[in-house]
Amino acid sequence: MNTQTFRRASVAVTAAVLLPLGLTACSAEASGDGAAAPAAASTKATAMTADGPFGPGCASVPKDGAGSFDGMAKAPVATAASNNPELSTLVTAVKQAGLVDTLNNAENITVFAPTNAAFAKIPKADLDKVLADKAMLTDILTYHVVGQKLTPKQLENGSFETLQKGRLTTQGSGESFTVNESAKVVCGNVPTANATVYVIDTVLMPK
């Protein structure tokens, strides 16, 4: 028997042995006999919780359409934000600063995105002043962007350089995180085509 024939025979024997085992496992999961199916379901649920969006603010995200999690995952970050009505003030600010293309074309970034309510905490006169000052606005907005995709695990006790060249800090665990000890993450770990988004309840101010 030459080497090639031997290899083919080995593959055939291996397949013959493994196929019944695989069918048995599938049958046990389908029928519910044994612990295989519940374990698999439990693992899947845990993975979804660990890897997907989290936080009380996520409840307001539409279930379908461009503003849903699935819709945002397909769009670059500035476009994805424009499909979320809770981020309309941020989107206006990004457009005012001329940062739409910058954010949409960046790769593997994290955006800490203040909600409309976060901007509403700033007195209107001060907010209007910032929106009218492109340099100041750009400074503030780029402070909300980190040049890498951050996982919730990295946020537990982190310090990261921003595109503004300042640093921000993060603390927390599970589904409870703060940024710079003041802004709370209300909907975290939201994927877009080129970024991970953490929606926050307070606008961050660079030092």
PDB file of C-alpha atoms in Angstrom:
ATOM      1  CA  MET A   1       0.000   0.000   0.000  1.00  0.00           C
ATOM      2  CA  ASN A   2       1.529   3.310  -1.014  1.00  0.00           C
ATOM      3  CA  THR A   3       1.505   6.427   1.196  1.00  0.00           C
ATOM      4  CA  GLN A   4      -1.394   8.147  -0.595  1.00  0.00           C
ATOM      5  CA  THR A   5      -3.614   5.062  -0.400  1.00  0.00           C
ATOM      6  CA  PHE A   6      -2.785   4.683   3.302  1.00  0.00           C
ATOM      7  CA  ARG A   7      -3.769   8.291   4.009  1.00  0.00           C
ATOM      8  CA  ARG A   8      -7.083   7.873   2.215  1.00  0.00           C
ATOM      9  CA  ALA A   9      -7.815   4.744   4.218  1.00  0.00           C
ATOM     10  CA  SER A  10      -6.974   6.535   7.487  1.00  0.00           C
ATOM     11  CA  VAL A  11      -9.314   9.415   6.659  1.00  0.00           C
ATOM     12  CA  ALA A  12     -12.106   6.979   5.828  1.00  0.00           C
ATOM     13  CA  VAL A  13     -11.647   5.100   9.098  1.00  0.00           C
ATOM     14  CA  THR A  14     -11.567   8.347  11.111  1.00  0.00           C
ATOM     15  CA  ALA A  15     -14.758   9.570   9.442  1.00  0.00           C
ATOM     16  CA  ALA A  16     -16.469   6.254  10.085  1.00  0.00           C
ATOM     17  CA  VAL A  17     -15.624   6.470  13.763  1.00  0.00           C
ATOM     18  CA  LEU A  18     -16.481  10.135  14.300  1.00  0.00           C
ATOM     19  CA  LEU A  19     -19.692  10.376  12.261  1.00  0.00           C
ATOM     20  CA  PRO A  20     -21.830   8.226  14.603  1.00  0.00           C
ATOM     21  CA  LEU A  21     -20.503  10.182  17.594  1.00  0.00           C
ATOM     22  CA  GLY A  22     -21.483  13.463  15.965  1.00  0.00           C
ATOM     23  CA  LEU A  23     -24.941  12.147  15.056  1.00  0.00           C
ATOM     24  CA  THR A  24     -25.432  10.886  18.613  1.00  0.00           C
ATOM     25  CA  ALA A  25     -24.559  14.313  20.055  1.00  0.00           C
ATOM     26  CA  CYS A  26     -26.914  16.084  17.632  1.00  0.00           C
ATOM     27  CA  SER A  27     -29.685  13.613  18.444  1.00  0.00           C
ATOM     28  CA  ALA A  28     -29.256  14.183  22.189  1.00  0.00           C
ATOM     29  CA  GLU A  29     -29.447  17.962  21.747  1.00  0.00           C
ATOM     30  CA  ALA A  30     -32.504  17.761  19.510  1.00  0.00           C
ATOM     31  CA  SER A  31     -34.414  15.378  21.763  1.00  0.00           C
ATOM     32  CA  GLY A  32     -33.535  17.117  25.007  1.00  0.00           C
ATOM     33  CA  ASP A  33     -32.215  13.839  26.503  1.00  0.00           C
ATOM     34  CA  GLY A  34     -29.164  14.628  28.594  1.00  0.00           C
ATOM     35  CA  ALA A  35     -27.428  17.865  29.474  1.00  0.00           C
ATOM     36  CA  ALA A  36     -25.885  18.716  26.108  1.00  0.00           C
ATOM     37  CA  ALA A  37     -28.661  21.007  24.882  1.00  0.00           C
ATOM     38  CA  PRO A  38     -29.114  23.123  28.039  1.00  0.00           C
ATOM     39  CA  ALA A  39     -25.331  23.570  28.318  1.00  0.00           C
ATOM     40  CA  ALA A  40     -25.106  24.773  24.722  1.00  0.00           C
ATOM     41  CA  ALA A  41     -28.022  27.169  25.202  1.00  0.00           C
ATOM     42  CA  SER A  42     -26.508  28.506  28.397  1.00  0.00           C
ATOM     43  CA  THR A  43     -23.142  29.095  26.720  1.00  0.00           C
ATOM     44  CA  LYS A  44     -24.802  30.908  23.831  1.00  0.00           C
ATOM     45  CA  ALA A  45     -26.794  33.163  26.181  1.00  0.00           C
ATOM     46  CA  THR A  46     -23.685  33.996  28.179  1.00  0.00           C
ATOM     47  CA  ALA A  47     -21.776  34.865  25.008  1.00  0.00           C
ATOM     48  CA  MET A  48     -24.548  37.165  23.835  1.00  0.00           C
ATOM     49  CA  THR A  49     -24.574  38.970  27.175  1.00  0.00           C
ATOM     50  CA  ALA A  50     -20.792  39.332  27.261  1.00  0.00           C
ATOM     51  CA  ASP A  51     -20.325  40.371  23.655  1.00  0.00           C
ATOM     52  CA  GLY A  52     -23.416  42.417  22.878  1.00  0.00           C
ATOM     53  CA  PRO A  53     -24.701  45.849  23.850  1.00  0.00           C
ATOM     54  CA  PHE A  54     -25.651  46.382  27.491  1.00  0.00           C
ATOM     55  CA  GLY A  55     -27.116  49.027  29.780  1.00  0.00           C
ATOM     56  CA  PRO A  56     -30.495  50.606  30.535  1.00  0.00           C
ATOM     57  CA  GLY A  57     -30.236  53.056  27.639  1.00  0.00           C
ATOM     58  CA  CYS A  58     -30.190  50.201  25.141  1.00  0.00           C
ATOM     59  CA  ALA A  59     -33.923  49.655  25.725  1.00  0.00           C
ATOM     60  CA  SER A  60     -34.739  52.750  23.638  1.00  0.00           C
ATOM     61  CA  VAL A  61     -32.898  51.461  20.560  1.00  0.00           C
ATOM     62  CA  PRO A  62     -35.323  50.396  17.786  1.00  0.00           C
ATOM     63  CA  LYS A  63     -35.668  46.657  17.188  1.00  0.00           C
ATOM     64  CA  ASP A  64     -35.215  46.987  13.431  1.00  0.00           C
ATOM     65  CA  GLY A  65     -34.282  49.473  10.738  1.00  0.00           C
ATOM     66  CA  ALA A  66     -31.184  51.667  10.312  1.00  0.00           C
ATOM     67  CA  GLY A  67     -31.303  52.775  13.954  1.00  0.00           C
ATOM     68  CA  SER A  68     -31.358  49.226  15.349  1.00  0.00           C
ATOM     69  CA  PHE A  69     -28.237  47.450  16.594  1.00  0.00           C
ATOM     70  CA  ASP A  70     -28.132  45.389  13.392  1.00  0.00           C
ATOM     71  CA  GLY A  71     -28.559  48.524  11.291  1.00  0.00           C
ATOM     72  CA  MET A  72     -25.859  50.464  13.133  1.00  0.00           C
ATOM     73  CA  ALA A  73     -23.438  47.537  12.848  1.00  0.00           C
ATOM     74  CA  LYS A  74     -23.522  47.904   9.063  1.00  0.00           C
ATOM     75  CA  ALA A  75     -22.829  51.670   8.970  1.00  0.00           C
ATOM     76  CA  PRO A  76     -19.721  53.709   9.830  1.00  0.00           C
ATOM     77  CA  VAL A  77     -19.950  55.405  13.197  1.00  0.00           C
ATOM     78  CA  ALA A  78     -21.048  58.957  12.262  1.00  0.00           C
ATOM     79  CA  THR A  79     -23.721  57.565   9.941  1.00  0.00           C
ATOM     80  CA  ALA A  80     -24.828  55.054  12.562  1.00  0.00           C
ATOM     81  CA  ALA A  81     -25.141  57.833  15.162  1.00  0.00           C
ATOM     82  CA  SER A  82     -27.268  59.888  12.776  1.00  0.00           C
ATOM     83  CA  ASN A  83     -29.796  57.023  12.748  1.00  0.00           C
ATOM     84  CA  ASN A  84     -30.176  57.169  16.542  1.00  0.00           C
ATOM     85  CA  PRO A  85     -32.545  59.969  17.654  1.00  0.00           C
ATOM     86  CA  GLU A  86     -30.946  60.012  21.131  1.00  0.00           C
ATOM     87  CA  LEU A  87     -27.690  61.243  19.564  1.00  0.00           C
ATOM     88  CA  SER A  88     -29.033  64.026  17.325  1.00  0.00           C
ATOM     89  CA  THR A  89     -27.238  66.844  19.201  1.00  0.00           C
ATOM     90  CA  LEU A  90     -23.942  64.965  18.947  1.00  0.00           C
ATOM     91  CA  VAL A  91     -24.489  64.450  15.224  1.00  0.00           C
ATOM     92  CA  THR A  92     -25.197  68.179  14.780  1.00  0.00           C
ATOM     93  CA  ALA A  93     -21.952  68.978  16.629  1.00  0.00           C
ATOM     94  CA  VAL A  94     -19.960  66.489  14.533  1.00  0.00           C
ATOM     95  CA  LYS A  95     -21.298  68.048  11.333  1.00  0.00           C
ATOM     96  CA  GLN A  96     -20.590  71.555  12.654  1.00  0.00           C
ATOM     97  CA  ALA A  97     -16.971  70.573  13.349  1.00  0.00           C
ATOM     98  CA  GLY A  98     -16.574  68.919   9.942  1.00  0.00           C
ATOM     99  CA  LEU A  99     -15.701  65.557  11.507  1.00  0.00           C
ATOM    100  CA  VAL A 100     -18.189  63.290   9.712  1.00  0.00           C
ATOM    101  CA  ASP A 101     -15.692  61.978   7.150  1.00  0.00           C
ATOM    102  CA  THR A 102     -12.920  61.773   9.746  1.00  0.00           C
ATOM    103  CA  LEU A 103     -15.009  59.507  11.986  1.00  0.00           C
ATOM    104  CA  ASN A 104     -16.537  57.486   9.170  1.00  0.00           C
ATOM    105  CA  ASN A 105     -13.160  56.780   7.562  1.00  0.00           C
ATOM    106  CA  ALA A 106     -11.277  55.965  10.771  1.00  0.00           C
ATOM    107  CA  GLU A 107     -10.566  52.312  11.518  1.00  0.00           C
ATOM    108  CA  ASN A 108     -11.056  50.457  14.797  1.00  0.00           C
ATOM    109  CA  ILE A 109     -11.952  53.350  17.087  1.00  0.00           C
ATOM    110  CA  THR A 110     -14.057  53.750  20.219  1.00  0.00           C
ATOM    111  CA  VAL A 111     -16.489  56.636  20.517  1.00  0.00           C
ATOM    112  CA  PHE A 112     -17.927  57.773  23.837  1.00  0.00           C
ATOM    113  CA  ALA A 113     -21.145  59.314  22.564  1.00  0.00           C
ATOM    114  CA  PRO A 114     -23.026  61.812  24.774  1.00  0.00           C
ATOM    115  CA  THR A 115     -26.811  61.655  24.563  1.00  0.00           C
ATOM    116  CA  ASN A 116     -29.036  64.660  23.890  1.00  0.00           C
ATOM    117  CA  ALA A 117     -29.730  64.757  27.640  1.00  0.00           C
ATOM    118  CA  ALA A 118     -25.971  64.974  28.265  1.00  0.00           C
ATOM    119  CA  PHE A 119     -25.694  68.061  26.060  1.00  0.00           C
ATOM    120  CA  ALA A 120     -28.810  69.494  27.748  1.00  0.00           C
ATOM    121  CA  LYS A 121     -26.863  69.606  31.038  1.00  0.00           C
ATOM    122  CA  ILE A 122     -24.698  72.347  29.514  1.00  0.00           C
ATOM    123  CA  PRO A 123     -26.267  75.828  29.824  1.00  0.00           C
ATOM    124  CA  LYS A 124     -27.653  76.850  26.418  1.00  0.00           C
ATOM    125  CA  ALA A 125     -25.506  79.976  26.179  1.00  0.00           C
ATOM    126  CA  ASP A 126     -22.352  77.922  26.791  1.00  0.00           C
ATOM    127  CA  LEU A 127     -23.413  75.215  24.345  1.00  0.00           C
ATOM    128  CA  ASP A 128     -24.170  77.778  21.654  1.00  0.00           C
ATOM    129  CA  LYS A 129     -20.740  79.302  22.221  1.00  0.00           C
ATOM    130  CA  VAL A 130     -19.044  75.934  21.811  1.00  0.00           C
ATOM    131  CA  LEU A 131     -21.020  75.082  18.686  1.00  0.00           C
ATOM    132  CA  ALA A 132     -19.991  78.417  17.160  1.00  0.00           C
ATOM    133  CA  ASP A 133     -16.288  77.856  17.885  1.00  0.00           C
ATOM    134  CA  LYS A 134     -15.065  75.160  15.483  1.00  0.00           C
ATOM    135  CA  ALA A 135     -11.640  74.775  17.110  1.00  0.00           C
ATOM    136  CA  MET A 136     -13.109  74.372  20.609  1.00  0.00           C
ATOM    137  CA  LEU A 137     -15.819  72.036  19.335  1.00  0.00           C
ATOM    138  CA  THR A 138     -13.283  69.861  17.517  1.00  0.00           C
ATOM    139  CA  ASP A 139     -11.170  69.740  20.683  1.00  0.00           C
ATOM    140  CA  ILE A 140     -14.116  68.515  22.755  1.00  0.00           C
ATOM    141  CA  LEU A 141     -15.430  66.000  20.215  1.00  0.00           C
ATOM    142  CA  THR A 142     -12.061  64.383  19.468  1.00  0.00           C
ATOM    143  CA  TYR A 143     -11.569  63.989  23.226  1.00  0.00           C
ATOM    144  CA  HIS A 144     -14.476  61.521  23.062  1.00  0.00           C
ATOM    145  CA  VAL A 145     -12.653  59.254  20.587  1.00  0.00           C
ATOM    146  CA  VAL A 146     -10.001  56.618  21.364  1.00  0.00           C
ATOM    147  CA  GLY A 147      -7.905  55.167  18.552  1.00  0.00           C
ATOM    148  CA  GLN A 148      -8.653  51.523  19.330  1.00  0.00           C
ATOM    149  CA  LYS A 149     -11.708  49.364  19.893  1.00  0.00           C
ATOM    150  CA  LEU A 150     -12.219  48.947  23.627  1.00  0.00           C
ATOM    151  CA  THR A 151     -13.956  45.966  25.188  1.00  0.00           C
ATOM    152  CA  PRO A 152     -15.919  46.215  28.455  1.00  0.00           C
ATOM    153  CA  LYS A 153     -13.083  44.290  30.117  1.00  0.00           C
ATOM    154  CA  GLN A 154     -10.612  47.020  29.142  1.00  0.00           C
ATOM    155  CA  LEU A 155     -12.904  49.641  30.691  1.00  0.00           C
ATOM    156  CA  GLU A 156     -12.716  48.078  34.151  1.00  0.00           C
ATOM    157  CA  ASN A 157      -9.698  50.163  35.123  1.00  0.00           C
ATOM    158  CA  GLY A 158      -8.391  51.905  32.025  1.00  0.00           C
ATOM    159  CA  SER A 159      -6.533  55.002  30.904  1.00  0.00           C
ATOM    160  CA  PHE A 160      -6.554  55.801  27.194  1.00  0.00           C
ATOM    161  CA  GLU A 161      -5.133  58.472  24.932  1.00  0.00           C
ATOM    162  CA  THR A 162      -7.783  60.203  22.830  1.00  0.00           C
ATOM    163  CA  LEU A 163      -7.583  61.654  19.326  1.00  0.00           C
ATOM    164  CA  GLN A 164      -7.424  65.055  21.042  1.00  0.00           C
ATOM    165  CA  LYS A 165      -4.157  63.801  22.646  1.00  0.00           C
ATOM    166  CA  GLY A 166      -5.563  64.086  26.160  1.00  0.00           C
ATOM    167  CA  ARG A 167      -6.318  61.059  28.319  1.00  0.00           C
ATOM    168  CA  LEU A 168      -9.549  59.745  29.729  1.00  0.00           C
ATOM    169  CA  THR A 169     -10.017  57.140  32.435  1.00  0.00           C
ATOM    170  CA  THR A 170     -12.623  54.425  32.849  1.00  0.00           C
ATOM    171  CA  GLN A 171     -13.732  52.370  35.826  1.00  0.00           C
ATOM    172  CA  GLY A 172     -16.366  49.746  36.573  1.00  0.00           C
ATOM    173  CA  SER A 173     -17.356  46.146  35.991  1.00  0.00           C
ATOM    174  CA  GLY A 174     -20.188  44.047  34.641  1.00  0.00           C
ATOM    175  CA  GLU A 175     -22.630  46.487  33.072  1.00  0.00           C
ATOM    176  CA  SER A 176     -21.744  49.515  35.213  1.00  0.00           C
ATOM    177  CA  PHE A 177     -18.981  51.812  33.971  1.00  0.00           C
ATOM    178  CA  THR A 178     -17.998  55.462  34.376  1.00  0.00           C
ATOM    179  CA  VAL A 179     -15.712  57.655  32.302  1.00  0.00           C
ATOM    180  CA  ASN A 180     -13.573  60.275  34.060  1.00  0.00           C
ATOM    181  CA  GLU A 181     -15.474  59.387  37.249  1.00  0.00           C
ATOM    182  CA  SER A 182     -18.436  61.477  36.088  1.00  0.00           C
ATOM    183  CA  ALA A 183     -20.051  60.174  32.913  1.00  0.00           C
ATOM    184  CA  LYS A 184     -22.020  56.938  33.198  1.00  0.00           C
ATOM    185  CA  VAL A 185     -22.235  54.463  30.327  1.00  0.00           C
ATOM    186  CA  VAL A 186     -25.962  54.052  29.624  1.00  0.00           C
ATOM    187  CA  CYS A 187     -25.654  51.792  26.574  1.00  0.00           C
ATOM    188  CA  GLY A 188     -22.289  50.182  25.995  1.00  0.00           C
ATOM    189  CA  ASN A 189     -20.426  47.966  23.579  1.00  0.00           C
ATOM    190  CA  VAL A 190     -22.511  48.980  20.548  1.00  0.00           C
ATOM    191  CA  PRO A 191     -20.821  47.886  17.302  1.00  0.00           C
ATOM    192  CA  THR A 192     -20.727  49.938  14.114  1.00  0.00           C
ATOM    193  CA  ALA A 193     -18.891  49.115  10.893  1.00  0.00           C
ATOM    194  CA  ASN A 194     -15.682  50.793  12.073  1.00  0.00           C
ATOM    195  CA  ALA A 195     -16.110  51.537  15.775  1.00  0.00           C
ATOM    196  CA  THR A 196     -17.380  50.481  19.158  1.00  0.00           C
ATOM    197  CA  VAL A 197     -19.715  52.996  20.790  1.00  0.00           C
ATOM    198  CA  TYR A 198     -20.345  53.622  24.479  1.00  0.00           C
ATOM    199  CA  VAL A 199     -23.280  55.997  24.936  1.00  0.00           C
ATOM    200  CA  ILE A 200     -22.726  58.246  27.988  1.00  0.00           C
ATOM    201  CA  ASP A 201     -24.893  60.601  30.034  1.00  0.00           C
ATOM    202  CA  THR A 202     -22.427  63.492  30.399  1.00  0.00           C
ATOM    203  CA  VAL A 203     -20.262  65.440  27.952  1.00  0.00           C
ATOM    204  CA  LEU A 204     -16.555  64.935  28.646  1.00  0.00           C
ATOM    205  CA  MET A 205     -14.384  68.036  28.873  1.00  0.00           C
ATOM    206  CA  PRO A 206     -10.659  67.837  28.097  1.00  0.00           C
ATOM    207  CA  LYS A 207      -8.297  69.315  30.685  1.00  0.00           C
TER     208      LYS A 207
END
